[in-house]
Amino acid sequence: MADSNTQKPNEVLKVVGGKPLKGSIKAAGAKNSITKLLVASLLSDKRCTFYNVPDIGDVEVTVALCKEIGMDVNWDKEAGVMEVQTKELRTSYIPQRFSGSNRIPILMIGALLSRTDEEIIVPTVGGCVLGPRPVDFHIAALEKLGAKIEYRRMKREGAYFAHAHDGLKGTVITLAFPSVGATENTILAGVTARGTTVIKNAAIEPEIVELILFLQKLGASITLDVDRTIHIQGTRRFYEVEHEVIPDRIEVASWGVAAIATKGRVFVEGAQHQNMLTFLNKIREVGGGFEVKNHGIEFFYDGPLQGGIHLETDVHPGFMTDWQQPFVVLLTQASGTSVVHETVYENRFGYTETLVEMGADITLFRQCLGGKECRFSSQAHAHSLIVNGPTPLNSAKITIPDLRAGFSYVMAAALAKEESIISGLTYLDRGYEKLDDKLMTLGADVTRTTDEECSHVSTEPSIEEEFAASFK
Ligand code: EPU
């Protein structure tokens, strides 16, 4: 597979479908854990060593971002081991080129507030386009801890300017929604705040638990109660840390549904049962096969799939929103009518248009289908869908709109008989380690090549230059 550094924007993945995926692959370390752990390590000047680090685009970007700030990084990609240490901050200005890359820059505020007297400048946050994805919960929580944060608009882009010149002081923060990012940002700031910080209605995703475990090793006194409440006792005394990154439960689910949909059998080494509970229940409900083994989970086709299910995404311990897209492709192969209600993001069904073009029978609805009303019930977002199956899928020329949609397109292409051509691979390479290698190991017919038709040279002036000029 092309390295994310060397990957060209005009690369395409050619997939000739129709073959069952069969074999064994190893789950990579979780993107949504290691990227946060790297930011958390910025709280201290001590060395941190991470194991099972995935070689993916989002880690590359996060490393580049942390290096910019002053982190020394020694990354043995073959061994998956990364040693980092930030003895001193070089700058607290996050360059604009990181703004569209992922959701990490905004976490720099929580991590750096106590490490610098300078203003922390964070450009508008990016990430996959799944709705407006505001950061109001982050800002409100950090301000309650004593941070002063101002959003300044530039000509084309804006940035957050933050400082805590009067120090951070622990307090009780109740999040309006158990947002993963807002919980992380508040935890990071809470670690160095004076006194006790209490976060109510916190996100409790396994990746948050990992962050808490890491921070305890780093020196924080931190607890997680069963009622979504986190208590943090502030500290400035830190220790060296060694931490193993948990396997990526989104990747595990992706391979699981791909194995079952293509009528194959795939053992995902490293898959952790305790983080897959709701997913496995849904697999069983549609008649998919799985066996939890000692060192992973095997997924297999176990006869015709039965639809007629109701799937609702939710925060942990519910069915993850990031499992939804590949699961919908699975539902196109199950007989009967299934209902999917997306309650985490208001706009995460855009990718289904391409599936419909490929032959899927999917209709979107603005209402909350399935019985429970969510916070989008009075809004005009198409956040429920009905899928009728089974339907054969036809090959297509596809452009990936976001990371998880990307995998669902690879799955759809693996189901179609003829050759599909998938572009927009940067999204996939952000989150799936050695995707092409793993597909080939499982017997898929895939080739990564350059599509000359997609080549273009941008004549746009640099936003970075404009941004830097606008406040210097
Ligand atoms: N939200 C707000 N205001 C905020 C923060 C969030 O309204 O200040 C809303 C969002 O718009 C969204 C919901 O709350 O509707 C949940 O957002 P959350 O903050 O939980 O998501 P995130 O931290 O931005 C992380 C993952 C996502 C994953 C979600 C939910 C990372 C880098 N990203 O995003 O992963 O879908 O949590 O579990 O950890 C992916 O890996 O492809 C991905 C999108």
PDB file of C-alpha atoms and ligand atoms in Angstrom, residues 31-33 35-36 58 102-104 106-107 125-140 175-184 203 205 207-208 248-250 314-316 320-323 325 342-348 375-376 402-405 427 430-432, ligand 1:
ATOM      1  CA  LYS A  31      -6.824   5.809  15.292  1.00  0.00           C
ATOM      2  CA  ASN A  32      -9.198   7.521  17.696  1.00  0.00           C
ATOM      3  CA  SER A  33      -7.076   6.475  20.659  1.00  0.00           C
ATOM      4  CA  THR A  35      -4.124  10.481  18.168  1.00  0.00           C
ATOM      5  CA  LYS A  36      -5.573  11.618  21.522  1.00  0.00           C
ATOM      6  CA  ASP A  58      -4.241  10.587  10.827  1.00  0.00           C
ATOM      7  CA  ASN A 102      -8.648  16.070  11.299  1.00  0.00           C
ATOM      8  CA  ARG A 103     -10.359  16.844  14.624  1.00  0.00           C
ATOM      9  CA  ILE A 104      -7.144  16.902  16.639  1.00  0.00           C
ATOM     10  CA  ILE A 106      -8.957  21.727  18.851  1.00  0.00           C
ATOM     11  CA  LEU A 107      -7.682  19.353  21.571  1.00  0.00           C
ATOM     12  CA  VAL A 125     -11.298  22.287  12.949  1.00  0.00           C
ATOM     13  CA  GLY A 126     -11.745  19.817  10.114  1.00  0.00           C
ATOM     14  CA  GLY A 127     -12.459  16.117   9.969  1.00  0.00           C
ATOM     15  CA  CYS A 128     -14.970  14.245   7.856  1.00  0.00           C
ATOM     16  CA  VAL A 129     -18.001  16.269   6.764  1.00  0.00           C
ATOM     17  CA  LEU A 130     -20.784  14.574   8.744  1.00  0.00           C
ATOM     18  CA  GLY A 131     -22.791  17.670   9.661  1.00  0.00           C
ATOM     19  CA  PRO A 132     -21.661  21.029  11.000  1.00  0.00           C
ATOM     20  CA  ARG A 133     -19.538  19.387  13.763  1.00  0.00           C
ATOM     21  CA  PRO A 134     -19.359  22.479  15.994  1.00  0.00           C
ATOM     22  CA  VAL A 135     -16.981  22.775  18.969  1.00  0.00           C
ATOM     23  CA  ASP A 136     -19.284  24.780  21.255  1.00  0.00           C
ATOM     24  CA  PHE A 137     -19.225  22.128  24.020  1.00  0.00           C
ATOM     25  CA  HIS A 138     -15.411  22.192  24.004  1.00  0.00           C
ATOM     26  CA  ILE A 139     -15.271  25.964  24.258  1.00  0.00           C
ATOM     27  CA  ALA A 140     -17.968  26.228  26.955  1.00  0.00           C
ATOM     28  CA  LEU A 175     -21.856  18.440  28.920  1.00  0.00           C
ATOM     29  CA  ALA A 176     -25.020  19.034  26.892  1.00  0.00           C
ATOM     30  CA  PHE A 177     -24.258  15.808  24.989  1.00  0.00           C
ATOM     31  CA  PRO A 178     -21.654  13.126  25.779  1.00  0.00           C
ATOM     32  CA  SER A 179     -19.340  14.355  23.022  1.00  0.00           C
ATOM     33  CA  VAL A 180     -16.122  12.384  22.647  1.00  0.00           C
ATOM     34  CA  GLY A 181     -13.977  15.373  21.695  1.00  0.00           C
ATOM     35  CA  ALA A 182     -15.447  17.739  24.293  1.00  0.00           C
ATOM     36  CA  THR A 183     -14.936  15.132  27.025  1.00  0.00           C
ATOM     37  CA  GLU A 184     -11.319  14.670  25.942  1.00  0.00           C
ATOM     38  CA  ALA A 203     -18.510  10.310  26.856  1.00  0.00           C
ATOM     39  CA  GLU A 205     -16.151   5.370  24.795  1.00  0.00           C
ATOM     40  CA  GLU A 207     -10.945   5.333  23.704  1.00  0.00           C
ATOM     41  CA  ILE A 208     -11.885   7.747  26.541  1.00  0.00           C
ATOM     42  CA  ASP A 248      -9.318  -0.372  16.420  1.00  0.00           C
ATOM     43  CA  ARG A 249     -12.900  -1.527  17.030  1.00  0.00           C
ATOM     44  CA  ILE A 250     -14.088   0.345  13.934  1.00  0.00           C
ATOM     45  CA  ASP A 314     -25.766   5.938  19.775  1.00  0.00           C
ATOM     46  CA  VAL A 315     -22.938   6.982  22.049  1.00  0.00           C
ATOM     47  CA  HIS A 316     -21.135   4.199  23.907  1.00  0.00           C
ATOM     48  CA  MET A 320     -21.262   3.145  17.123  1.00  0.00           C
ATOM     49  CA  THR A 321     -22.022   5.672  14.429  1.00  0.00           C
ATOM     50  CA  ASP A 322     -18.790   4.597  12.719  1.00  0.00           C
ATOM     51  CA  TRP A 323     -20.077   1.028  12.342  1.00  0.00           C
ATOM     52  CA  GLN A 325     -21.919   2.730   7.015  1.00  0.00           C
ATOM     53  CA  GLU A 342     -28.520   7.791  12.995  1.00  0.00           C
ATOM     54  CA  THR A 343     -28.644   9.743  16.272  1.00  0.00           C
ATOM     55  CA  VAL A 344     -25.041  10.920  16.672  1.00  0.00           C
ATOM     56  CA  TYR A 345     -24.555  12.894  13.442  1.00  0.00           C
ATOM     57  CA  GLU A 346     -27.340  14.641  11.585  1.00  0.00           C
ATOM     58  CA  ASN A 347     -25.762  14.213   8.168  1.00  0.00           C
ATOM     59  CA  ARG A 348     -24.120  10.807   7.906  1.00  0.00           C
ATOM     60  CA  ARG A 375     -32.136  15.459  19.245  1.00  0.00           C
ATOM     61  CA  PHE A 376     -32.538  15.888  15.456  1.00  0.00           C
ATOM     62  CA  ASP A 402     -15.396  10.518   4.093  1.00  0.00           C
ATOM     63  CA  LEU A 403     -13.445   7.810   5.880  1.00  0.00           C
ATOM     64  CA  ARG A 404     -16.148   5.358   6.964  1.00  0.00           C
ATOM     65  CA  ALA A 405     -18.175   5.871   3.785  1.00  0.00           C
ATOM     66  CA  TYR A 427      -9.737   9.419   3.383  1.00  0.00           C
ATOM     67  CA  ARG A 430      -6.273   8.294   7.160  1.00  0.00           C
ATOM     68  CA  GLY A 431      -7.849   5.454   9.093  1.00  0.00           C
ATOM     69  CA  TYR A 432      -7.164   1.993   7.640  1.00  0.00           C
TER      70      TYR A 432
HETATM   71  N1  EPU B   1     -21.062  18.175  18.968  1.00  0.00           N
HETATM   72  C1  EPU B   1     -21.551  19.457  19.166  1.00  0.00           C
HETATM   73  N2  EPU B   1     -20.733  20.369  19.782  1.00  0.00           N
HETATM   74  C2  EPU B   1     -19.487  20.046  20.213  1.00  0.00           C
HETATM   75  C3  EPU B   1     -18.992  18.742  20.009  1.00  0.00           C
HETATM   76  C4  EPU B   1     -19.804  17.820  19.377  1.00  0.00           C
HETATM   77  O1  EPU B   1     -22.681  19.757  18.789  1.00  0.00           O
HETATM   78  O2  EPU B   1     -18.792  20.921  20.764  1.00  0.00           O
HETATM   79  C5  EPU B   1     -21.900  17.182  18.293  1.00  0.00           C
HETATM   80  C6  EPU B   1     -21.321  16.769  16.932  1.00  0.00           C
HETATM   81  O3  EPU B   1     -21.682  17.680  15.938  1.00  0.00           O
HETATM   82  C7  EPU B   1     -21.922  15.402  16.761  1.00  0.00           C
HETATM   83  C8  EPU B   1     -21.976  14.861  18.178  1.00  0.00           C
HETATM   84  O4  EPU B   1     -21.904  15.992  19.040  1.00  0.00           O
HETATM   85  O5  EPU B   1     -23.208  15.508  16.243  1.00  0.00           O
HETATM   86  C9  EPU B   1     -20.894  13.869  18.542  1.00  0.00           C
HETATM   87  O6  EPU B   1     -19.627  14.441  18.305  1.00  0.00           O
HETATM   88  P1  EPU B   1     -18.336  14.012  19.127  1.00  0.00           P
HETATM   89  O7  EPU B   1     -17.751  15.242  19.721  1.00  0.00           O
HETATM   90  O8  EPU B   1     -18.683  12.884  20.012  1.00  0.00           O
HETATM   91  O9  EPU B   1     -17.412  13.476  17.972  1.00  0.00           O
HETATM   92  P2  EPU B   1     -15.889  13.821  17.683  1.00  0.00           P
HETATM   93  O10 EPU B   1     -15.128  13.839  18.945  1.00  0.00           O
HETATM   94  O11 EPU B   1     -15.809  14.987  16.787  1.00  0.00           O
HETATM   95  C10 EPU B   1     -15.145  11.334  17.504  1.00  0.00           C
HETATM   96  C11 EPU B   1     -14.488  10.484  16.464  1.00  0.00           C
HETATM   97  C12 EPU B   1     -15.457  10.177  15.352  1.00  0.00           C
HETATM   98  C13 EPU B   1     -16.670   9.473  15.944  1.00  0.00           C
HETATM   99  C14 EPU B   1     -17.286  10.330  17.051  1.00  0.00           C
HETATM  100  C15 EPU B   1     -18.427   9.642  17.763  1.00  0.00           C
HETATM  101  C16 EPU B   1     -12.202  11.164  16.588  1.00  0.00           C
HETATM  102  C17 EPU B   1     -11.066  11.860  15.957  1.00  0.00           C
HETATM  103  N3  EPU B   1     -13.337  11.192  15.921  1.00  0.00           N
HETATM  104  O12 EPU B   1     -15.491  12.547  16.849  1.00  0.00           O
HETATM  105  O13 EPU B   1     -14.797   9.281  14.473  1.00  0.00           O
HETATM  106  O14 EPU B   1     -17.620   9.249  14.938  1.00  0.00           O
HETATM  107  O15 EPU B   1     -16.278  10.654  18.033  1.00  0.00           O
HETATM  108  O16 EPU B   1     -17.998   8.448  18.340  1.00  0.00           O
HETATM  109  O17 EPU B   1     -12.079  10.576  17.664  1.00  0.00           O
HETATM  110  C18 EPU B   1     -14.073   8.418  12.404  1.00  0.00           C
HETATM  111  O18 EPU B   1     -13.196   7.809  13.034  1.00  0.00           O
HETATM  112  O19 EPU B   1     -14.300   8.234  11.192  1.00  0.00           O
HETATM  113  C19 EPU B   1     -14.885   9.411  13.114  1.00  0.00           C
HETATM  114  C20 EPU B   1     -15.651  10.290  12.480  1.00  0.00           C
END
